[in-house]
Amino acid sequence: MKAIVKECAGIGAVLKDVEMPVLCEGEVLIKIKAAAICGTDQHIYVWNNWAQNNNINLPTILGHECSAEVVELGPGVKNLKVGDYVACDTHIPCGECYQCRNGEQHICQNLKLFGVHTNGCFAEYAKIPAVCAVKIPESIHPNIGAVLEPLGTSVRANVEIQSSGKNIAVIGCGPIGLMAVSAARAFGAANIYAVDINDYRLGIAKELGATEVINSTQCNSAEKMCELTNGVGVDAFIDASGNTFAILDGFKALRKGGKVALIGLPSRPLEIDLGSQVVFKEATIIGIHGRRMFETWTVMSNLLDKGLLNIDPVITHVLKLEDFEKGFDISQQGIGGKVILVP
Ligand SMILES: NC(=O)c1ccc[n+]([C@@H]2O[C@H](COP(=O)([O-])OP(=O)(O)OC[C@H]3O[C@@H](n4cnc5c(N)ncnc54)[C@H](O)[C@@H]3O)[C@@H](O)[C@H]2O)c1
Ligand SMILES: [Zn+2]
Ligand SMILES: [Zn+2]
């Protein structure tokens, strides 16, 4: 089969013919319908510090976000059948640790990541533990199915901050932030203030239903949000920028008793005045690491199936698998939304 393989340290990857995966106990073989490039793939592709320090064994097949059809069942698989239409959760739980046995397998102590610690889905076929292959409705287009994994992070952030009827901010409008705007719209947020430093992405946020877009290079975003909420501040914010300054601005814009969902991964520690920004504010802060297995999947499937959640504008490029270099260039430049690769 054809696959995009990261063969050695240094920038880039190659498209080549590789052996078909051989199934082990509890695994399924999937035929990839569509896959999406994520920031994590980008890290591995350019082989930066993060990639070098995350126990990645080379050579490896890149990619972890995909929609697919189940084509073969490994020994012991009972929850799926050949022909099922699925999307994949990247979090591979051990099934035995404290978290796995207490309903939090998405933050398993021995978590492995599909396409990071295993061969991934930028290929014609992939193998994945059956627990990570989630059946999705046929009404969801394969290109949309390919981005359910990141979408789930954004949906879950909205569940955690209870955005219905609230004035919320989404900070950072890359793919994750844009999908958080869509989800906030679907959940019935009253006002959605989208903040970024990139006007192109703010344009997509507007299209997805942001009530106000704020370019933080052109104004003080915290002051702007306080002004828009008549001096009260936002009920909640979701950070999808990973930028420490932007996160601190979010706290400044947060009202007393407000909620914060943190998705973005800052590259350095953040210094914050806990007294004024958290304690006296009685702020609730929640970290979001992926999707809850499987509540988040159910919510997002239901919303998409009923046409209540629109993320079409987030997908800006659909390319053939062999054009992956172009796809990685587009992702790298931060000019597009999601880039899809179709084998
Ligand atoms: N927690 C999780 O499970 C999880 C999952 C996926 C991604 N992530 C992280 O979430 C973040 C978003 O992912 P993405 O793929 O959308 O990344 P991205 O880099 O495409 O998007 C980040 C956005 O933040 C904007 N930004 C940068 N500085 C800013 C500032 N000062 N103010 C406002 N906006 C600013 C950028 O212009 C960009 O549009 C990343 O940090 C990523 O590592 C976390
Ligand atoms: Zn991803
Ligand atoms: Zn576990």
Coordinates of C-alpha atoms and ligand atoms in Angstrom, one line a residue:
M1 CA 0.0 0.0 0.0
K2 CA 1.0 3.7 -0.4
A3 CA 1.9 5.6 2.7
I4 CA 3.7 8.8 3.8
V5 CA 6.6 7.7 5.8
K6 CA 8.8 9.8 8.1
E7 CA 12.1 7.8 7.6
C8 CA 14.7 9.7 9.5
A9 CA 15.5 12.9 11.5
G10 CA 15.4 16.1 9.6
I11 CA 12.6 17.8 7.6
G12 CA 10.2 16.0 5.3
A13 CA 8.8 12.6 4.6
V14 CA 8.4 10.3 1.6
L15 CA 5.5 8.6 -0.2
K16 CA 6.4 5.0 -0.7
D17 CA 5.0 1.5 -1.0
V18 CA 5.0 -0.4 2.3
E19 CA 3.7 -3.7 3.6
M20 CA 0.1 -4.0 4.6
P21 CA -0.4 -3.8 8.4
V22 CA -0.8 -7.2 10.2
L23 CA -3.6 -7.2 12.8
C24 CA -3.1 -8.2 16.4
E25 CA -5.6 -9.0 19.1
G26 CA -8.3 -6.3 19.4
E27 CA -7.3 -4.3 16.3
V28 CA -9.1 -3.6 13.1
L29 CA -7.9 -2.8 9.6
I30 CA -9.3 0.4 8.1
K31 CA -9.4 1.7 4.6
I32 CA -8.8 5.4 4.8
K33 CA -11.4 7.6 3.1
A34 CA -9.9 11.0 4.1
A35 CA -7.2 12.2 6.4
A36 CA -6.4 15.6 7.8
I37 CA -3.1 17.3 8.6
C38 CA -2.7 18.5 12.2
G39 CA -0.1 20.6 14.1
T40 CA 1.2 17.3 15.6
D41 CA 1.9 15.9 12.1
Q42 CA 3.7 19.2 11.3
H43 CA 5.9 18.8 14.4
I44 CA 6.9 15.3 13.3
Y45 CA 7.3 16.3 9.7
V46 CA 9.8 19.1 10.5
W47 CA 11.3 17.0 13.3
N48 CA 11.3 19.8 15.9
N49 CA 12.1 19.6 19.6
W50 CA 8.7 18.3 20.5
A51 CA 9.0 15.5 18.0
Q52 CA 12.6 14.6 19.2
N53 CA 11.4 14.3 22.8
N54 CA 8.2 12.3 22.4
N55 CA 9.3 8.7 22.1
I56 CA 8.6 8.5 18.4
N57 CA 10.3 5.5 16.7
L58 CA 11.3 6.1 13.1
P59 CA 10.5 5.1 10.4
T60 CA 6.8 5.7 11.0
I61 CA 3.7 6.4 9.0
L62 CA 2.4 9.9 9.7
G63 CA -1.2 11.0 10.3
H64 CA -3.9 10.4 13.0
E65 CA -7.0 12.3 11.9
C66 CA -9.2 10.3 9.5
S67 CA -12.4 8.8 8.4
A68 CA -12.4 5.2 7.2
E69 CA -14.2 1.9 6.5
V70 CA -13.5 -1.2 8.5
V71 CA -12.3 -3.9 6.1
E72 CA -11.0 -6.6 8.5
L73 CA -11.4 -7.6 12.1
G74 CA -8.5 -8.8 14.3
P75 CA -9.0 -11.6 16.9
G76 CA -11.4 -10.7 19.7
V77 CA -13.1 -7.7 18.1
K78 CA -16.8 -7.7 18.8
N79 CA -17.9 -4.0 18.7
L80 CA -17.4 -3.5 15.0
K81 CA -18.1 -5.3 11.7
V82 CA -16.6 -5.2 8.2
G83 CA -18.1 -2.3 6.3
D84 CA -18.6 0.0 9.3
Y85 CA -18.0 3.7 8.7
V86 CA -15.7 5.1 11.4
A87 CA -13.6 8.0 12.6
C88 CA -10.6 7.5 14.9
D89 CA -9.9 8.7 18.4
T90 CA -6.1 9.3 18.6
H91 CA -6.0 8.4 22.3
I92 CA -5.1 4.8 22.8
P93 CA -6.0 3.8 26.4
C94 CA -4.3 0.9 28.3
G95 CA -7.7 -0.1 29.7
E96 CA -6.2 -1.0 33.1
C97 CA -4.8 2.0 34.9
Y98 CA -6.8 4.1 37.5
Q99 CA -8.1 6.5 34.9
C100 CA -9.2 3.8 32.5
R101 CA -11.1 2.0 35.2
N102 CA -12.7 5.3 36.4
G103 CA -14.3 6.6 33.3
E104 CA -11.4 8.8 32.2
Q105 CA -9.6 6.7 29.6
H106 CA -9.0 9.7 27.4
I107 CA -6.3 10.7 30.0
C108 CA -5.0 7.2 30.6
Q109 CA -1.7 7.1 32.5
N110 CA -0.1 5.0 29.8
L111 CA -1.7 6.9 26.9
K112 CA -0.3 6.1 23.5
L113 CA -1.2 8.3 20.5
F114 CA -2.3 6.8 17.1
G115 CA 0.0 8.2 14.4
V116 CA 2.6 9.3 16.9
H117 CA 3.5 6.2 18.8
T118 CA 2.0 3.8 16.2
N119 CA 1.9 3.9 12.4
G120 CA -0.8 6.4 11.3
C121 CA -3.3 7.1 8.6
F122 CA -1.6 9.0 5.8
A123 CA -1.8 5.8 3.9
E124 CA -4.3 3.6 2.0
Y125 CA -4.8 1.4 5.0
A126 CA -4.1 1.5 8.8
K127 CA -4.6 -0.7 11.8
I128 CA -6.0 0.7 15.0
P129 CA -7.3 -0.7 18.3
A130 CA -11.0 -1.3 17.9
V131 CA -11.7 0.8 21.0
C132 CA -10.5 3.9 19.0
A133 CA -12.6 3.3 15.9
V134 CA -15.8 5.1 16.5
K135 CA -18.8 4.4 14.3
I136 CA -20.2 7.6 12.8
P137 CA -23.4 8.3 10.8
E138 CA -23.3 7.9 7.0
S139 CA -24.6 11.5 6.7
I140 CA -21.2 12.8 7.7
H141 CA -19.1 13.5 4.6
P142 CA -15.7 11.7 4.7
N143 CA -13.8 15.0 4.7
I144 CA -15.8 16.1 7.8
G145 CA -15.4 12.7 9.3
A146 CA -11.6 13.2 9.0
V147 CA -11.7 16.2 11.3
L148 CA -14.0 14.9 14.0
E149 CA -10.9 14.2 16.2
P150 CA -9.9 17.9 16.5
L151 CA -13.5 19.0 16.4
G152 CA -14.2 16.9 19.5
T153 CA -11.6 19.0 21.4
S154 CA -13.5 22.1 20.5
V155 CA -16.9 20.7 21.1
R156 CA -15.8 19.4 24.5
A157 CA -14.5 22.9 25.5
N158 CA -17.9 24.3 24.8
V159 CA -19.6 21.5 26.9
E160 CA -17.2 22.3 29.8
I161 CA -17.8 26.1 29.8
Q162 CA -21.6 25.6 29.2
S163 CA -21.6 28.1 26.4
S164 CA -25.4 28.1 25.8
G165 CA -26.8 31.6 26.2
K166 CA -23.4 33.0 27.3
N167 CA -21.0 35.7 26.1
I168 CA -17.9 33.7 25.3
A169 CA -14.5 34.4 23.7
V170 CA -12.5 32.0 21.5
I171 CA -8.9 33.0 21.5
G172 CA -6.9 31.8 18.5
C173 CA -8.7 30.9 15.3
G174 CA -6.6 28.1 13.9
P175 CA -8.6 25.0 13.0
I176 CA -9.2 24.2 16.7
G177 CA -10.4 27.7 17.5
L178 CA -12.5 28.0 14.4
M179 CA -14.3 24.7 15.2
A180 CA -14.8 26.0 18.8
V181 CA -16.6 29.0 17.2
S182 CA -18.8 26.6 15.2
A183 CA -19.5 24.6 18.3
A184 CA -20.4 27.7 20.3
R185 CA -22.8 28.7 17.6
A186 CA -24.4 25.2 17.7
F187 CA -24.6 25.3 21.5
G188 CA -26.5 28.6 21.3
A189 CA -23.9 31.0 22.8
A190 CA -25.3 34.5 22.8
N191 CA -22.2 36.3 21.7
I192 CA -19.0 34.8 20.4
Y193 CA -15.9 37.0 20.3
A194 CA -13.2 35.5 18.1
V195 CA -9.7 36.8 18.7
D196 CA -6.7 36.2 16.5
I197 CA -3.8 38.1 14.9
N198 CA -4.6 36.8 11.4
D199 CA -7.4 38.6 9.4
Y200 CA -7.9 35.7 7.0
R201 CA -8.7 33.3 9.9
L202 CA -10.9 35.9 11.6
G203 CA -12.8 36.1 8.3
I204 CA -13.5 32.4 8.5
A205 CA -14.6 32.9 12.2
K206 CA -17.1 35.5 11.0
E207 CA -18.4 33.1 8.4
L208 CA -18.9 30.4 11.1
G209 CA -21.0 32.7 13.3
A210 CA -18.6 34.8 15.5
T211 CA -20.6 37.9 16.5
E212 CA -17.5 40.0 16.7
V213 CA -13.9 39.4 15.4
I214 CA -11.1 41.1 17.2
N215 CA -7.6 41.4 15.8
S216 CA -5.4 41.8 18.9
T217 CA -2.6 43.4 17.0
Q218 CA -5.0 46.3 16.3
C219 CA -6.6 46.9 19.7
N220 CA -6.4 45.8 23.3
S221 CA -8.6 42.6 23.1
A222 CA -9.3 42.5 26.8
E223 CA -10.5 46.1 26.9
K224 CA -12.5 45.5 23.8
M225 CA -14.3 42.4 25.3
C226 CA -15.1 44.3 28.5
E227 CA -16.5 47.1 26.5
L228 CA -18.6 44.7 24.4
T229 CA -20.0 43.2 27.6
N230 CA -20.9 46.5 29.2
G231 CA -17.9 46.3 31.6
V232 CA -18.9 42.9 33.0
G233 CA -16.4 40.7 31.1
V234 CA -17.0 37.5 29.2
D235 CA -18.7 34.5 30.9
A236 CA -16.1 32.2 29.6
F237 CA -13.2 31.9 27.2
I238 CA -11.6 29.0 25.3
D239 CA -7.9 29.3 24.5
A240 CA -6.9 27.7 21.3
S241 CA -3.9 29.9 20.6
G242 CA -1.4 28.6 23.1
N243 CA 0.0 32.1 23.3
T244 CA 0.8 33.1 26.9
F245 CA 0.0 36.8 26.3
A246 CA -3.3 36.0 24.6
I247 CA -4.2 33.7 27.6
L248 CA -3.5 36.5 30.1
D249 CA -5.6 38.9 28.1
G250 CA -8.4 36.2 28.2
F251 CA -8.2 36.2 32.0
K252 CA -8.3 40.0 32.1
A253 CA -11.5 39.9 30.0
L254 CA -13.0 37.1 32.1
R255 CA -15.9 38.2 34.4
K256 CA -16.0 37.2 38.1
G257 CA -17.3 33.7 38.4
G258 CA -16.3 32.9 34.8
K259 CA -15.0 29.7 33.2
V260 CA -11.9 29.0 31.2
A261 CA -11.2 26.0 28.9
L262 CA -7.5 25.7 28.0
I263 CA -6.8 23.7 24.8
G264 CA -3.7 25.5 23.4
L265 CA -0.2 24.3 24.4
P266 CA 2.1 27.2 25.3
S267 CA 5.8 26.6 24.4
R268 CA 6.8 28.2 27.7
P269 CA 5.5 28.6 31.3
L270 CA 2.9 31.2 32.0
E271 CA 3.2 33.7 34.9
I272 CA -0.2 34.8 36.2
D273 CA -1.4 36.9 39.2
L274 CA -3.5 34.1 40.7
G275 CA -5.0 36.4 43.4
S276 CA -6.7 38.9 41.0
Q277 CA -7.2 36.6 38.0
V278 CA -8.3 33.4 39.6
V279 CA -8.9 33.4 43.4
F280 CA -10.9 36.7 43.8
K281 CA -12.5 36.1 40.4
E282 CA -13.5 32.6 41.5
A283 CA -12.6 31.5 38.0
T284 CA -13.0 27.8 37.1
I285 CA -10.2 26.5 34.8
I286 CA -10.3 23.3 33.0
G287 CA -7.6 21.7 30.8
I288 CA -8.9 19.9 27.8
H289 CA -6.9 16.9 26.4
G290 CA -8.9 15.6 23.5
R291 CA -12.3 14.1 23.7
R292 CA -14.1 12.2 26.4
M293 CA -14.5 8.6 25.2
F294 CA -17.3 8.5 24.2
E295 CA -19.7 11.2 25.3
T296 CA -18.0 13.9 23.1
W297 CA -18.3 11.6 20.1
T298 CA -22.0 11.1 20.7
V299 CA -22.7 14.8 21.0
M300 CA -20.7 15.7 17.9
S301 CA -22.2 13.0 15.8
N302 CA -25.7 14.0 16.8
L303 CA -25.1 17.6 16.0
L304 CA -23.6 16.9 12.6
D305 CA -26.2 14.3 11.7
K306 CA -29.0 16.8 12.4
G307 CA -27.3 19.6 10.5
L308 CA -26.9 21.6 13.7
L309 CA -23.2 22.1 13.5
N310 CA -21.5 23.5 10.4
I311 CA -17.7 23.3 10.0
D312 CA -17.5 23.2 6.2
P313 CA -15.6 26.5 5.9
V314 CA -12.8 25.1 8.2
I315 CA -11.8 22.8 5.4
T316 CA -9.9 25.0 3.0
H317 CA -7.9 22.5 1.0
V318 CA -8.6 18.9 -0.3
L319 CA -5.6 17.3 -1.9
K320 CA -4.5 13.9 -3.1
L321 CA -2.3 11.9 -0.7
E322 CA 0.6 12.2 -3.2
D323 CA 0.4 16.0 -2.9
F324 CA 1.2 15.9 0.8
E325 CA 4.2 18.2 0.5
K326 CA 2.0 21.0 -0.8
G327 CA -0.4 20.2 2.1
F328 CA 2.3 20.5 4.7
D329 CA 3.5 23.8 3.2
I330 CA -0.1 25.2 3.4
S331 CA -0.4 24.0 7.0
Q332 CA 3.0 25.3 7.9
Q333 CA 2.3 28.8 6.6
G334 CA -0.9 29.0 8.8
I335 CA -2.8 30.4 5.8
G336 CA -5.5 27.8 5.5
G337 CA -7.8 26.0 7.8
K338 CA -7.8 22.2 7.7
V339 CA -6.0 20.5 4.8
I340 CA -7.4 17.1 3.8
L341 CA -5.4 14.3 2.1
V342 CA -7.4 11.7 0.1
P343 CA -5.6 8.4 -0.6
Ligands
LIG1 N1 -5.4 20.0 24.1 C1 -5.5 19.3 23.1 O1 -6.0 18.2 23.1 C2 -5.1 19.8 21.8 C3 -5.4 19.2 20.6 C4 -5.0 19.8 19.4 C5 -4.3 21.0 19.4 N2 -3.9 21.5 20.6 C6 -3.3 22.8 20.7 O2 -4.3 23.8 20.4 C7 -3.7 25.0 19.8 C8 -4.5 25.3 18.6 O3 -4.3 24.3 17.6 P1 -4.4 24.7 16.0 O4 -4.2 23.5 15.3 O5 -5.7 25.4 15.8 O6 -3.2 25.6 15.9 P2 -2.8 26.9 15.0 O7 -1.4 27.2 15.3 O8 -3.2 26.7 13.6 O9 -3.7 28.1 15.6 C9 -3.3 29.0 16.6 C10 -3.9 30.3 16.3 O10 -3.6 31.2 17.3 C11 -3.4 32.4 16.8 N3 -2.6 33.3 17.7 C12 -1.2 33.3 17.9 N4 -0.9 34.2 18.7 C13 -2.0 34.9 19.1 C14 -2.3 36.0 20.0 N5 -1.3 36.6 20.6 N6 -3.6 36.3 20.1 C15 -4.6 35.7 19.4 N7 -4.4 34.7 18.6 C16 -3.1 34.3 18.4 C17 -2.6 32.1 15.5 O11 -2.7 33.2 14.5 C18 -3.4 30.9 15.0 O12 -4.5 31.3 14.1 C19 -2.2 24.6 19.6 O13 -1.5 25.2 20.7 C20 -2.2 23.1 19.6 O14 -0.9 22.6 20.0 C21 -4.3 21.0 21.8
ZN2 ZN -4.6 16.2 15.7
ZN3 ZN -5.0 3.5 31.2

